[in-house]
Each structure stands twice: as structure tokens, then as C-alpha cells.
Amino acid sequence: MIYFFTLIKIIYNDIPFIKLTTLLNSAISKVLGSEYNDWKEYIQPFSFSDETRKATTTIKFNDPVTSQQQVWTFNTPINITLSQNYWGKSLSERMHLLPGQIVNPNDSTKGMIIDTSDILDPPNPSKNYGGTLRYHTTASIEFDSLLDNTEWLEINGTKVDVLENKFSAVLLDNRLLGEKNNTYDIIAYHNDGVYKAQYELLGLVKH
């Protein structure tokens, strides 16, 4: 039944990103029916192209028989014009900071707890800026890019390694290495030849 995704057409101009994804999820739910909940966790973030006027739905899962990863991609015709704000929001939603663990500051006898970041500079969504966050120990960053290789992640001007469209890096607490620089300028980029966008986040690791 999944192949019917290609027959769904959504006619909306300049609708909010959240509304469009809701419409697509609703269309997929109708196609899959009672099987939707079984497939929901394998559906990747949607991607949209103003040039081809299509939304791309990607489903990733491990085949229970072969244990090999399967990737299914379906295109949905749409009538929509994308904006820079859309791409900035899309990049931010696919960037994830993962804090490390620290000794419980209230009671060290209670062991380790998940670190909580301090917001030194608040986010500014209109400028695609996620703010400045301070962590108190080593943290990690992950960015799920689109499958069309139009996106990448850089930290302090250096491109991060990618595996199966997931960029990941460790934001080390460099004090352990005797270094003073614990600042990480994290920028996710999108450039598909039609649209260029970026989303920036500044991370610090220190007491």
C-alpha cells in the first residue's frame, strides 16, 4: 500500500512547515491505515523541493530477515513555495545536542546526573541562531541531514564526519587536555542550488 504515496497531491501555497508536515503525516496515516503506528518510528524527517514541487518521504528500517538496513523513498507532488525560514527551522529541528553526565551538584553521594546547559545568549529564530549554551562537561552533537547530500555540519570551520547521513561529533571538555579553548561554533548548512541556508549554535564546555 505504501506506493500510493506518489499519488497524493497537496495544494497549499506558503503554508507553515508544521501544517505541511501534519498534512503529509495525515496522508500517510490514511494510506497505511492500521499499520501506521508500526511504521511511524521509521519515517524520517520530510524534505521538500521547490524546484521539483515534491515532498520526499524516506523510511529506514532493518530487514528482520537479512538484518540489512532498507531505505524506501517516495515522492509526493505538492504545490508550495519554500522560504529561507523553512530551511532554517528544518535544520534546527534535525540538530540535537546531547549533554554528558556530571556529579550531582546537590549531593555527590547520589552519583551522576544528566548535565543541564546554561543559556548564555538566547536563541533568535529570525536569524537562524540557536543561542549560546554552556555545558559543564563533555557533550555531543548530532545532525540528521537529507539524503540528497545538500547539507553538512561544521564545527569551528571544519566539516564533521558523516555516516549514513548522520553527522556526529563530541564536544570535548578540553580542560582535561590542558587547553583553554572550549568554544564550539556549530553550523548546519543547506545548499541545493536553489536555496542556501544555515543554522548556528554556539556551545561552551566549562565550569
XYZ file of C-alpha atoms in Angstrom:
207
model
C 0.000 0.000 0.000
C 2.926 2.366 0.560
C 3.401 3.096 -3.150
C 0.197 5.168 -3.111
C 2.221 7.989 -1.516
C 3.158 9.050 -5.036
C -0.497 9.661 -5.908
C -1.186 12.155 -3.130
C -1.207 15.818 -4.092
C -1.312 18.613 -1.556
C -2.238 22.039 -2.916
C -1.179 24.769 -0.493
C 0.869 27.900 -1.094
C 3.219 29.293 1.571
C 1.723 27.227 4.385
C 3.644 26.852 7.657
C 6.127 23.988 7.892
C 4.264 22.392 10.815
C 0.967 22.437 8.897
C 2.553 20.842 5.828
C 4.150 18.034 7.830
C 0.811 17.478 9.569
C -0.889 17.134 6.179
C 1.728 14.666 4.974
C 1.510 12.609 8.156
C -2.262 12.559 7.790
C -1.977 11.370 4.180
C 0.482 8.622 5.143
C -1.756 7.550 8.017
C -4.726 7.190 5.672
C -2.687 5.088 3.231
C -1.219 2.770 5.870
C -4.376 2.544 7.936
C -3.977 0.252 10.935
C -0.295 -0.342 10.060
C 0.649 3.343 10.502
C 1.728 3.016 14.153
C 4.004 0.100 13.215
C 5.811 2.232 10.602
C 5.729 5.640 12.304
C 9.089 5.345 14.087
C 10.870 4.523 10.808
C 9.629 7.583 8.903
C 12.465 10.127 8.576
C 12.020 13.946 8.608
C 10.352 15.070 5.390
C 12.309 17.018 2.773
C 10.782 19.426 0.275
C 11.942 20.754 -3.097
C 10.576 23.965 -4.565
C 12.308 23.095 -7.848
C 10.658 19.692 -8.367
C 7.495 20.616 -6.434
C 7.702 17.388 -4.485
C 7.914 16.273 -0.892
C 10.181 13.302 -0.215
C 9.223 10.701 2.360
C 12.005 8.353 3.465
C 11.513 5.217 5.537
C 14.551 3.497 7.109
C 14.415 0.163 8.885
C 16.425 -3.014 9.385
C 15.104 -6.024 7.490
C 14.280 -8.628 10.187
C 15.315 -11.434 7.828
C 18.634 -10.131 6.453
C 19.450 -7.613 9.245
C 20.377 -5.184 6.447
C 19.173 -1.583 6.501
C 16.421 -0.854 3.996
C 15.756 2.660 2.680
C 12.486 3.375 0.896
C 11.917 6.767 -0.720
C 8.628 8.132 -2.067
C 7.849 11.451 -3.760
C 4.615 13.360 -3.216
C 3.634 16.106 -5.727
C 2.927 19.383 -3.940
C 2.228 22.991 -4.818
C 4.277 25.041 -2.411
C 6.995 27.678 -2.359
C 9.672 27.188 0.277
C 11.286 30.014 2.226
C 14.573 30.674 3.990
C 12.709 30.477 7.295
C 11.553 26.978 6.386
C 15.105 25.748 5.820
C 16.402 27.389 8.999
C 13.658 25.732 11.042
C 14.208 22.412 9.279
C 17.941 22.475 10.064
C 17.328 23.357 13.714
C 14.833 20.521 14.190
C 17.369 17.989 12.947
C 20.240 19.222 15.133
C 20.472 17.592 18.556
C 22.814 18.434 21.441
C 23.318 15.516 23.798
C 24.622 16.504 27.254
C 27.015 14.349 29.225
C 26.835 13.352 32.874
C 28.131 15.242 35.893
C 28.356 14.521 39.609
C 25.145 15.592 41.323
C 25.994 19.150 42.474
C 23.432 18.979 45.279
C 24.581 15.662 46.716
C 27.691 13.924 45.370
C 26.700 10.715 47.152
C 23.774 10.320 44.766
C 26.049 9.656 41.814
C 25.866 11.071 38.304
C 23.080 13.076 36.678
C 22.480 14.411 33.161
C 24.134 17.788 32.672
C 21.859 20.800 32.162
C 23.022 23.640 29.934
C 23.092 27.304 30.942
C 21.689 29.687 28.312
C 24.239 32.499 27.994
C 22.672 34.022 24.882
C 19.027 33.294 23.948
C 18.029 31.837 20.568
C 17.000 34.164 17.738
C 14.854 32.111 15.313
C 14.523 35.008 12.845
C 18.304 34.884 12.324
C 18.523 31.074 12.395
C 20.563 31.311 15.582
C 20.123 28.785 18.367
C 21.842 30.825 21.051
C 24.885 30.154 23.227
C 24.752 27.198 25.592
C 27.241 26.358 28.329
C 27.779 22.771 29.421
C 29.780 21.629 32.426
C 31.303 18.507 30.896
C 31.848 16.837 27.528
C 28.731 16.834 25.314
C 27.836 15.509 21.849
C 26.158 16.910 18.746
C 24.159 15.051 16.082
C 22.678 16.350 12.833
C 20.408 14.301 10.577
C 20.954 15.580 7.037
C 18.806 14.996 3.972
C 19.581 12.024 1.741
C 20.335 14.210 -1.303
C 23.753 15.334 0.029
C 22.783 19.022 0.061
C 23.567 19.509 3.747
C 26.548 19.290 6.056
C 27.708 20.237 9.556
C 30.776 22.255 10.508
C 32.325 22.873 13.919
C 34.789 25.755 14.216
C 35.028 25.837 10.414
C 35.832 22.134 9.987
C 33.386 19.749 8.332
C 32.183 16.960 10.620
C 32.380 13.308 9.544
C 29.143 11.738 8.332
C 27.829 8.162 8.365
C 24.545 7.262 6.640
C 23.564 10.948 6.518
C 24.103 11.445 10.259
C 26.789 13.926 11.275
C 28.057 13.435 14.813
C 30.857 14.834 16.938
C 31.979 15.039 20.550
C 32.344 18.452 22.171
C 35.267 17.646 24.417
C 35.979 19.266 27.722
C 39.431 20.408 26.576
C 40.428 21.361 30.095
C 41.199 17.684 30.551
C 43.828 18.099 27.813
C 45.306 21.258 29.287
C 43.718 23.500 26.632
C 41.775 26.678 27.281
C 39.549 26.751 24.174
C 36.246 25.110 24.969
C 34.141 27.061 22.477
C 32.393 25.253 19.624
C 30.818 27.233 16.787
C 28.352 24.715 15.318
C 26.752 25.475 11.943
C 24.470 23.268 9.841
C 24.340 24.215 6.148
C 21.821 23.607 3.365
C 22.607 24.344 -0.299
C 20.549 22.637 -3.005
C 21.444 25.063 -5.794
C 18.182 26.960 -5.320
C 18.165 27.705 -1.603
C 21.058 28.433 0.737
C 20.510 28.437 4.483
C 22.372 27.833 7.713
C 21.591 27.370 11.384
C 24.159 28.302 14.013
C 24.585 27.269 17.624
C 27.421 28.216 19.957
C 28.434 25.690 22.601
C 30.834 26.173 25.502
C 32.155 23.477 27.810
C 33.408 24.823 31.133
C 32.540 25.303 34.796
